[in-house]
């Protein structure tokens, strides 16, 4: 059978390297990855291995956003991890290169690498270039809100939509894809510089060839993911993600990767590391610059060197180069004088993390807030409660949400959604309507890396299992304090007990198929929403 797919006599003596490609033409994030997979295979072959390419699925968050299809997004992370593990395990590959380019296939690849524990390298497919007038995908979502507010015309909205996405690559700010690429590189699973490259160009193709070569070198050295994925490595990933102003999804995904690697990681670790880590990057969505502009001034390696020199990274962690993180960064030059994208440590955008883990009467198991400080550090207001994203978005666009409201979107958690849909449509509408600093939004769902404003997600326990968010009513007073790390509702105890007794579970969204299977097996968001507990 192997001869039939191209093996020659000499190939049987070589280590087999699986090349896991997430290519599809569903999304610009992954449309070019088939070519990158060929480059990775060529690198493995040149180094003395025998590459065997195979494909797994991907879905497009951006296209499914705001629709029922978004329920499948987080589910796809598990399908991707399961499928890569299944193929690599069944075929007996000695090593693996996994190439991802979108929000869920990247942690999916990393979860599979951790489970398999065979020499492996992850390659990021690369970021997209900016569209006309420095536009990107978030420009479109916010333009929808601006159109609803009457501040732009239909023709202007169409022009934004037509020019925001110029070609291949992942969404261009420090959204989830670029956040996860940076986190995975900080974990040590990618070659230095892999996370800060454009999708199109020789730099990314060379990165893929080197990744193929690196897997063969790891095989010869006997270095496995378990040698790389240590607790210190996860602390490095958290630190780099915070310094870059990364997506709240990094919390969910790092918890899941750690679980697969059998490394103990909890929400408390994000708080502990976050207290000592400053936000330094002026990157979208809350900042001014795009990932391609950061690449032009040196990418993330000078930032990592700065953090290492300040004692904020563990330099002794092993990486896929076969060298330690400190050794990889030893010769890295600082950013050029005059660049404004990465602040110096002495002048941070925020002295501690923008990712704030909250607890309180509304989130006994925890919630994840994205607070850069531009929105303020506290918010108190009256609840405007919606069961599901669609109802909330309709009310926002219709002007029924007012300054001082706390928009509550529930029954969107891992089990209740199912799948924790991302709330980019409602947050984009809020910002587009000019309410970004006047309205808060809380949900047991999650947020796109492109969301910004006063937003709190991953509220746990979720509504579907009777968490406190399920008991909220319109008009309840909600207080969110990022300094005290609290999220609370002011309802008399007797009234709360009465609501608790009256609450009944809702009918599941799906009773068969992959969504139903996922809802039955998935854990709380506070544990990473994993299905292989």
Coordinates of C-alpha atoms in Angstrom, one line a residue:
X1 CA 0.0 0.0 0.0
X2 CA 2.9 2.4 0.7
X3 CA 4.5 1.6 -2.6
X4 CA 1.2 2.5 -4.3
X5 CA 1.3 6.0 -2.7
X6 CA 4.9 6.7 -3.8
X7 CA 7.3 4.9 -1.4
X8 CA 10.5 3.6 -2.9
X9 CA 12.8 1.0 -1.4
X10 CA 14.9 3.5 0.4
X11 CA 12.0 5.2 2.0
X12 CA 11.2 2.2 4.2
X13 CA 14.4 2.8 6.2
X14 CA 13.5 6.5 6.9
X15 CA 11.4 8.0 9.7
X16 CA 7.9 8.8 8.6
X17 CA 6.9 12.4 9.2
X18 CA 3.2 13.2 9.0
X19 CA 2.4 16.6 7.5
X20 CA -1.0 17.7 8.9
X21 CA -2.5 20.3 6.6
X22 CA -5.5 22.4 7.5
X23 CA -5.9 23.6 3.9
X24 CA -9.3 24.5 2.6
X25 CA -10.8 27.2 0.4
X26 CA -13.4 28.0 3.0
X27 CA -11.4 30.9 4.4
X28 CA -8.4 33.1 3.5
X29 CA -6.7 32.0 6.7
X30 CA -6.1 28.5 5.2
X31 CA -6.4 28.9 1.4
X32 CA -2.6 28.8 0.9
X33 CA -1.7 26.0 3.4
X34 CA -1.6 23.2 0.8
X35 CA 1.5 24.9 -0.7
X36 CA 3.0 25.4 2.7
X37 CA 2.5 21.7 3.5
X38 CA 4.4 20.8 0.4
X39 CA 7.3 23.0 1.6
X40 CA 7.2 21.3 5.0
X41 CA 7.3 17.9 3.4
X42 CA 10.2 18.9 1.2
X43 CA 12.1 20.0 4.3
X44 CA 11.5 16.7 6.1
X45 CA 12.5 14.7 3.0
X46 CA 15.7 16.8 2.5
X47 CA 16.7 16.1 6.2
X48 CA 16.4 12.3 5.7
X49 CA 12.7 11.7 6.6
X50 CA 9.8 10.5 4.5
X51 CA 7.0 13.0 4.5
X52 CA 3.4 11.8 4.3
X53 CA 0.8 14.6 3.8
X54 CA -2.7 14.4 5.1
X55 CA -5.5 16.9 5.6
X56 CA -7.9 17.8 8.4
X57 CA -10.9 20.1 8.5
X58 CA -11.2 23.7 9.3
X59 CA -14.2 26.1 9.5
X60 CA -14.4 29.8 9.1
X61 CA -15.2 31.8 12.2
X62 CA -15.5 35.0 10.3
X63 CA -18.1 33.6 7.8
X64 CA -20.1 31.8 10.4
X65 CA -20.0 34.7 12.9
X66 CA -23.4 35.8 14.1
X67 CA -25.2 32.7 12.6
X68 CA -26.1 29.3 14.0
X69 CA -23.1 27.9 12.1
X70 CA -20.8 29.6 14.7
X71 CA -21.9 26.8 17.1
X72 CA -19.5 24.5 15.2
X73 CA -16.5 26.7 15.7
X74 CA -15.2 25.6 19.1
X75 CA -16.5 22.1 18.3
X76 CA -14.1 22.0 15.3
X77 CA -11.1 22.4 17.7
X78 CA -11.9 19.0 19.2
X79 CA -12.6 17.4 15.7
X80 CA -9.3 18.7 14.4
X81 CA -7.4 17.5 17.5
X82 CA -9.1 14.1 17.3
X83 CA -8.6 13.7 13.6
X84 CA -4.8 14.5 13.7
X85 CA -4.4 12.2 16.6
X86 CA -6.3 9.5 14.8
X87 CA -4.4 9.6 11.6
X88 CA -0.9 9.9 13.2
X89 CA -1.7 7.2 15.7
X90 CA -3.2 4.8 13.1
X91 CA -0.4 5.3 10.6
X92 CA 2.4 5.1 13.2
X93 CA 4.1 8.3 12.2
X94 CA 7.4 8.9 13.9
X95 CA 7.1 12.7 13.9
X96 CA 4.6 15.4 12.8
X97 CA 4.5 18.9 11.3
X98 CA 1.1 20.5 11.8
X99 CA 0.2 23.7 9.9
X100 CA -2.7 25.9 11.1
X101 CA -3.9 29.3 10.1
X102 CA -7.2 30.0 11.8
X103 CA -8.5 30.3 15.4
X104 CA -9.5 26.7 16.2
X105 CA -7.2 24.7 14.0
X106 CA -4.2 26.1 15.7
X107 CA -5.0 25.0 19.3
X108 CA -6.5 21.8 17.7
X109 CA -3.0 21.1 16.2
X110 CA -1.3 21.8 19.5
X111 CA -3.7 19.6 21.5
X112 CA -3.0 16.7 19.1
X113 CA 0.7 17.2 19.3
X114 CA 0.5 17.1 23.1
X115 CA -1.6 14.0 23.1
X116 CA 0.6 12.1 20.7
X117 CA 3.8 13.1 22.4
X118 CA 5.9 12.4 19.3
X119 CA 8.5 14.8 18.0
X120 CA 6.6 17.6 16.3
X121 CA 6.7 21.2 15.2
X122 CA 3.7 23.6 14.7
X123 CA 3.8 26.1 11.8
X124 CA 1.6 29.1 11.7
X125 CA 0.2 29.9 8.2
X126 CA 0.9 33.6 8.7
X127 CA -1.1 36.8 8.9
X128 CA -3.0 38.7 6.2
X129 CA -1.9 42.0 4.8
X130 CA -4.0 45.1 5.5
X131 CA -6.7 46.0 3.1
X132 CA -7.4 49.5 1.6
X133 CA -7.1 52.3 4.1
X134 CA -5.6 49.8 6.7
X135 CA -8.8 47.9 6.9
X136 CA -9.3 44.4 8.2
X137 CA -12.1 42.0 9.0
X138 CA -13.1 43.9 12.2
X139 CA -13.6 47.0 10.0
X140 CA -16.5 45.2 8.4
X141 CA -18.3 44.2 11.6
X142 CA -18.0 47.7 13.1
X143 CA -19.1 49.2 9.8
X144 CA -22.4 47.3 10.2
X145 CA -23.0 49.1 13.5
X146 CA -22.0 52.4 11.9
X147 CA -24.5 51.8 9.1
X148 CA -27.2 51.0 11.7
X149 CA -26.4 54.3 13.5
X150 CA -26.6 56.2 10.2
X151 CA -23.1 57.4 10.3
X152 CA -22.1 55.8 7.0
X153 CA -24.1 55.1 3.8
X154 CA -24.9 51.7 2.3
X155 CA -22.4 52.4 -0.5
X156 CA -19.7 53.1 2.1
X157 CA -20.5 49.9 3.9
X158 CA -20.2 48.0 0.6
X159 CA -16.9 49.6 -0.1
X160 CA -15.5 48.5 3.3
X161 CA -16.7 45.0 2.8
X162 CA -15.1 44.8 -0.7
X163 CA -11.7 46.0 0.4
X164 CA -11.1 44.7 3.9
X165 CA -9.7 41.2 2.9
X166 CA -7.0 41.5 0.2
X167 CA -5.9 37.8 0.1
X168 CA -4.5 34.9 2.0
X169 CA -3.7 34.9 5.7
X170 CA -5.3 35.1 9.2
X171 CA -7.1 38.1 10.5
X172 CA -4.7 41.0 10.8
X173 CA -4.8 42.3 14.3
X174 CA -3.8 40.7 17.6
X175 CA -7.0 38.7 17.3
X176 CA -7.2 35.0 18.2
X177 CA -5.1 33.6 15.3
X178 CA -2.1 35.9 15.9
X179 CA -2.5 35.5 19.6
X180 CA -2.4 31.7 19.4
X181 CA 0.5 31.7 17.0
X182 CA 2.5 33.9 19.4
X183 CA 1.5 31.7 22.4
X184 CA 2.4 28.5 20.6
X185 CA 5.8 29.9 19.7
X186 CA 6.3 31.1 23.3
X187 CA 5.4 27.5 24.4
X188 CA 8.4 26.3 22.3
X189 CA 6.4 24.4 19.7
X190 CA 7.2 26.6 16.8
X191 CA 10.5 27.8 15.3
X192 CA 11.6 31.3 16.3
X193 CA 9.8 33.9 14.3
X194 CA 7.2 31.6 12.9
X195 CA 4.3 33.5 14.6
X196 CA 5.3 36.9 13.1
X197 CA 5.3 36.3 9.3
X198 CA 3.0 37.2 6.6
X199 CA 1.1 34.4 4.9
X200 CA 2.4 35.2 1.5
X201 CA 6.1 35.3 0.8
X202 CA 9.4 33.4 0.9
X203 CA 9.9 33.9 4.7
X204 CA 6.9 31.7 5.5
X205 CA 7.8 29.1 2.9
X206 CA 11.3 28.9 4.3
X207 CA 9.8 28.6 7.8
X208 CA 7.9 25.5 6.6
X209 CA 11.0 23.9 5.1
X210 CA 12.9 24.4 8.3
X211 CA 10.0 23.0 10.3
X212 CA 10.2 19.7 8.3
X213 CA 14.0 19.6 8.9
X214 CA 13.5 20.4 12.6
X215 CA 11.2 17.4 13.2
X216 CA 13.8 15.0 11.8
X217 CA 16.4 16.6 14.1
X218 CA 14.0 16.2 17.1
X219 CA 13.6 12.6 16.2
X220 CA 17.4 12.0 16.2
X221 CA 17.8 14.0 19.5
X222 CA 14.9 12.2 21.2
X223 CA 13.1 15.4 22.1
X224 CA 9.3 15.0 22.5
X225 CA 6.5 17.6 23.2
X226 CA 6.5 16.5 26.9
X227 CA 10.0 17.8 27.1
X228 CA 8.8 21.2 25.9
X229 CA 5.3 21.5 27.3
X230 CA 6.2 22.2 30.9
X231 CA 4.4 24.4 33.4
X232 CA 7.1 27.0 32.9
X233 CA 6.5 26.9 29.1
X234 CA 2.8 27.7 29.7
X235 CA 3.7 30.6 32.0
X236 CA 5.9 31.9 29.1
X237 CA 2.9 31.6 26.7
X238 CA 0.6 33.5 29.1
X239 CA 3.2 36.2 29.6
X240 CA 3.8 36.8 25.8
X241 CA 0.0 36.8 25.2
X242 CA -0.6 39.4 27.8
X243 CA 2.3 41.6 26.7
X244 CA 0.9 41.5 23.1
X245 CA -2.7 42.4 24.2
X246 CA -4.0 39.0 23.0
X247 CA -7.4 37.5 22.7
X248 CA -9.3 36.1 25.7
X249 CA -9.6 32.9 23.7
X250 CA -6.0 32.2 24.7
X251 CA -7.3 31.4 28.2
X252 CA -9.6 28.7 26.9
X253 CA -7.1 27.2 24.5
X254 CA -4.0 27.2 26.8
X255 CA -6.1 25.5 29.5
X256 CA -7.1 22.8 26.9
X257 CA -3.5 22.3 25.5
X258 CA -2.3 22.0 29.1
X259 CA -4.9 19.4 29.9
X260 CA -3.8 17.4 26.9
X261 CA -0.2 17.8 28.0
X262 CA -1.1 16.7 31.5
X263 CA 0.2 20.0 32.9
X264 CA -1.8 21.5 35.8
X265 CA -3.0 25.0 34.7
X266 CA -5.9 26.9 36.1
X267 CA -7.5 30.3 35.8
X268 CA -5.6 31.4 38.9
X269 CA -2.3 31.1 36.9
X270 CA -3.5 33.7 34.5
X271 CA -4.2 36.1 37.5
X272 CA -0.8 35.3 39.1
X273 CA 1.2 35.8 35.9
X274 CA -1.0 38.7 34.9
X275 CA -0.1 40.7 38.0
X276 CA 3.5 40.9 37.0
X277 CA 3.2 41.2 33.2
X278 CA 2.6 44.6 31.5
X279 CA 0.6 45.2 28.3
X280 CA 3.1 46.6 25.9
X281 CA 1.7 46.2 22.4
X282 CA -0.4 48.9 20.7
X283 CA -2.1 46.4 18.5
X284 CA -5.7 46.0 17.2
X285 CA -8.4 45.6 18.3
X286 CA -7.9 48.0 21.2
X287 CA -4.8 49.5 19.7
X288 CA -3.7 51.2 16.5
X289 CA -1.5 48.7 14.6
X290 CA -1.8 45.5 12.7
X291 CA 0.3 42.4 12.9
X292 CA 1.9 43.1 9.5
X293 CA 3.1 46.4 10.8
X294 CA 4.7 44.7 13.8
X295 CA 6.4 42.2 11.5
X296 CA 7.9 45.2 9.6
X297 CA 9.7 46.4 12.8
X298 CA 10.9 43.0 13.9
X299 CA 8.0 40.8 15.0
X300 CA 7.7 39.4 18.5
X301 CA 11.3 38.1 19.1
X302 CA 12.6 41.5 20.3
X303 CA 9.6 41.7 22.7
X304 CA 10.4 38.2 24.0
X305 CA 14.0 39.2 24.5
X306 CA 12.9 42.3 26.4
X307 CA 10.7 40.1 28.6
X308 CA 13.5 37.6 29.1
X309 CA 16.0 40.2 30.1
X310 CA 13.5 41.6 32.6
X311 CA 13.1 38.2 34.3
X312 CA 9.5 37.7 33.0
X313 CA 10.2 34.6 30.9
X314 CA 11.7 31.3 31.8
X315 CA 14.8 31.1 29.6
X316 CA 15.6 27.5 30.5
X317 CA 12.6 26.0 28.7
X318 CA 13.4 23.6 25.9
X319 CA 12.1 24.4 22.4
X320 CA 11.7 22.6 19.0
X321 CA 15.1 24.0 17.9
X322 CA 16.7 21.6 20.4
X323 CA 17.9 24.7 22.3
X324 CA 16.5 26.6 25.2
X325 CA 14.4 29.8 24.8
X326 CA 17.3 31.9 26.1
X327 CA 19.6 30.4 23.6
X328 CA 17.1 31.1 20.8
X329 CA 16.9 34.7 21.8
X330 CA 20.6 35.4 22.6
X331 CA 21.4 37.2 19.3
X332 CA 18.0 38.9 18.8
X333 CA 18.4 42.7 18.2
X334 CA 16.1 45.3 19.8
X335 CA 13.4 47.1 18.0
X336 CA 14.5 50.0 15.8
X337 CA 14.5 53.4 17.4
X338 CA 11.3 55.4 16.9
X339 CA 8.9 52.5 16.5
X340 CA 5.6 53.0 18.4
X341 CA 4.0 49.6 18.3
X342 CA 5.8 48.0 21.3
X343 CA 6.2 50.2 24.3
X344 CA 9.2 50.0 26.6
X345 CA 8.8 48.3 30.0
X346 CA 9.1 51.6 31.7
X347 CA 6.1 53.0 29.8
X348 CA 3.5 50.3 29.4
X349 CA 0.0 50.7 28.1
X350 CA -1.2 49.0 31.2
X351 CA 1.1 47.9 34.1
X352 CA -0.6 44.5 34.4
X353 CA -2.7 42.2 32.3
X354 CA -5.7 43.2 30.2
X355 CA -7.0 39.7 30.6
X356 CA -8.7 39.8 34.0
X357 CA -10.2 36.7 35.7
X358 CA -13.3 37.7 37.7
X359 CA -15.2 35.8 40.4
X360 CA -18.3 36.7 42.3
X361 CA -21.9 36.0 42.8
X362 CA -22.4 35.9 39.0
X363 CA -19.4 33.8 38.2
X364 CA -18.5 31.5 41.1
X365 CA -16.2 29.4 38.9
X366 CA -14.8 32.4 37.1
X367 CA -15.2 34.6 34.1
X368 CA -12.7 36.2 31.6
X369 CA -12.7 39.9 31.0
X370 CA -10.8 41.9 28.4
X371 CA -10.0 45.3 30.0
X372 CA -7.2 47.4 28.5
X373 CA -8.1 50.4 30.7
X374 CA -9.4 52.5 27.8
X375 CA -12.9 51.3 28.8
X376 CA -12.3 52.2 32.4
X377 CA -11.7 49.6 35.2
X378 CA -15.2 49.3 36.6
X379 CA -18.8 49.3 35.3
X380 CA -22.1 49.2 37.1
X381 CA -25.5 49.2 35.4
X382 CA -28.8 47.6 34.8
X383 CA -29.1 44.2 33.1
X384 CA -30.6 43.9 29.7
X385 CA -31.0 40.1 29.4
X386 CA -31.2 38.1 26.1
X387 CA -31.4 34.4 25.7
X388 CA -29.1 34.0 22.7
X389 CA -27.0 36.2 20.5
X390 CA -29.5 36.9 17.7
X391 CA -32.0 38.6 20.0
X392 CA -29.3 40.7 21.6
X393 CA -27.9 41.8 18.2
X394 CA -31.3 42.7 16.9
X395 CA -32.0 44.8 20.0
X396 CA -28.6 46.6 19.7
X397 CA -29.0 47.4 16.1
X398 CA -32.6 48.6 16.7
X399 CA -31.4 51.1 19.3
X400 CA -33.0 49.4 22.3
X401 CA -29.7 49.2 24.3
X402 CA -28.9 52.4 26.0
X403 CA -25.9 53.9 27.8
X404 CA -25.6 52.4 31.3
X405 CA -26.9 49.0 30.2
X406 CA -25.2 45.7 30.9
X407 CA -26.1 43.5 28.0
X408 CA -26.4 39.9 29.2
X409 CA -26.2 37.1 26.5
X410 CA -26.8 33.7 28.0
X411 CA -27.4 30.1 26.9
X412 CA -24.3 30.4 24.7
X413 CA -21.9 28.4 26.9
X414 CA -20.1 25.2 25.9
X415 CA -23.2 23.0 26.7
X416 CA -25.9 25.5 26.2
X417 CA -24.9 27.0 22.9
X418 CA -23.6 24.5 22.4
X419 CA -20.1 25.6 21.4
X420 CA -19.6 29.0 23.0
X421 CA -20.3 31.2 20.0
X422 CA -18.2 34.4 19.7
X423 CA -20.0 37.6 20.3
X424 CA -18.3 39.7 17.6
X425 CA -21.6 40.7 15.9
X426 CA -23.1 42.3 19.1
X427 CA -19.8 43.9 20.2
X428 CA -19.0 45.2 16.7
X429 CA -22.5 46.7 16.6
X430 CA -22.0 48.3 20.0
X431 CA -18.7 49.9 19.0
X432 CA -20.1 50.9 15.6
X433 CA -23.0 52.6 17.3
X434 CA -20.6 54.6 19.5
X435 CA -21.5 52.8 22.7
X436 CA -18.2 51.0 23.3
X437 CA -17.4 52.9 26.5
X438 CA -21.0 53.3 27.6
X439 CA -22.3 49.7 27.6
X440 CA -20.9 46.5 29.1
X441 CA -21.6 43.0 27.8
X442 CA -21.4 39.8 29.7
X443 CA -21.9 36.3 28.4
X444 CA -21.4 32.6 29.1
X445 CA -20.2 32.5 25.5
X446 CA -16.9 33.9 24.4
X447 CA -15.5 36.7 22.3
X448 CA -13.7 37.0 19.0
X449 CA -10.2 38.3 19.4
X450 CA -11.5 41.3 17.4
X451 CA -14.0 42.3 20.1
X452 CA -13.2 45.2 22.3
X453 CA -15.1 47.4 24.8
X454 CA -16.1 46.5 28.4
X455 CA -16.7 42.8 27.8
X456 CA -16.8 39.7 30.1
X457 CA -17.1 36.2 28.7
X458 CA -16.7 32.5 29.8
X459 CA -19.1 33.2 32.7
X460 CA -19.1 29.9 34.7
X461 CA -21.2 28.0 35.6
X462 CA -23.1 28.6 32.4
X463 CA -26.8 29.2 32.1
X464 CA -27.5 25.8 30.7
X465 CA -26.5 24.1 34.0
X466 CA -28.3 26.6 36.2
X467 CA -25.4 29.0 36.8
X468 CA -26.3 32.4 38.3
X469 CA -26.4 34.0 34.9
X470 CA -29.5 31.9 34.2
X471 CA -31.3 33.7 37.0
X472 CA -30.8 37.3 35.9
X473 CA -33.8 39.5 35.1
X474 CA -34.0 42.8 33.2
X475 CA -33.2 45.7 35.6
X476 CA -31.0 43.7 38.0
X477 CA -28.0 45.8 39.1
X478 CA -24.7 44.3 38.0
X479 CA -21.3 45.5 39.1
X480 CA -18.0 44.6 37.4
X481 CA -14.7 45.7 39.1
X482 CA -11.5 44.8 37.2
X483 CA -9.3 46.0 40.1
X484 CA -11.1 43.9 42.8
X485 CA -11.6 41.1 40.1
X486 CA -15.3 40.9 41.0
X487 CA -18.5 40.4 39.0
X488 CA -21.6 40.6 41.2
X489 CA -25.4 41.0 41.0
X490 CA -27.4 42.9 43.6
X491 CA -30.5 40.8 44.3
X492 CA -32.0 40.1 47.7
X493 CA -31.2 36.6 49.0
X494 CA -34.8 35.6 49.3
X495 CA -35.6 36.7 45.7
X496 CA -32.5 34.8 44.5
X497 CA -33.7 31.6 46.3
X498 CA -37.1 32.0 44.7
X499 CA -35.6 32.3 41.2
X500 CA -33.4 29.3 41.9
X501 CA -36.3 27.1 42.8
X502 CA -38.3 28.1 39.7
X503 CA -35.4 27.6 37.2
X504 CA -35.7 24.6 34.9
X505 CA -33.2 23.4 32.2
X506 CA -34.0 24.4 28.6
X507 CA -34.5 22.0 25.8
X508 CA -31.2 21.2 24.2
X509 CA -30.4 23.0 20.9
X510 CA -29.5 19.7 19.3
X511 CA -30.5 16.2 20.2
X512 CA -28.3 14.3 17.7
X513 CA -25.2 14.7 15.7
X514 CA -21.9 16.4 16.6
X515 CA -23.4 19.3 18.5
X516 CA -25.4 17.0 20.8
X517 CA -22.4 14.7 21.3
X518 CA -20.2 17.8 22.1
X519 CA -22.8 19.2 24.6
X520 CA -22.9 15.9 26.4
X521 CA -19.1 15.6 26.8
X522 CA -17.8 19.1 27.1
X523 CA -16.4 20.5 30.4
X524 CA -16.9 24.0 31.8
X525 CA -15.2 27.0 30.1
X526 CA -13.3 27.4 33.4
X527 CA -11.6 24.1 32.6
X528 CA -10.9 24.9 28.9
X529 CA -14.1 23.4 27.4
X530 CA -12.4 20.1 26.7
X531 CA -14.0 16.8 25.7
X532 CA -11.4 14.3 26.8
X533 CA -11.5 14.8 30.5

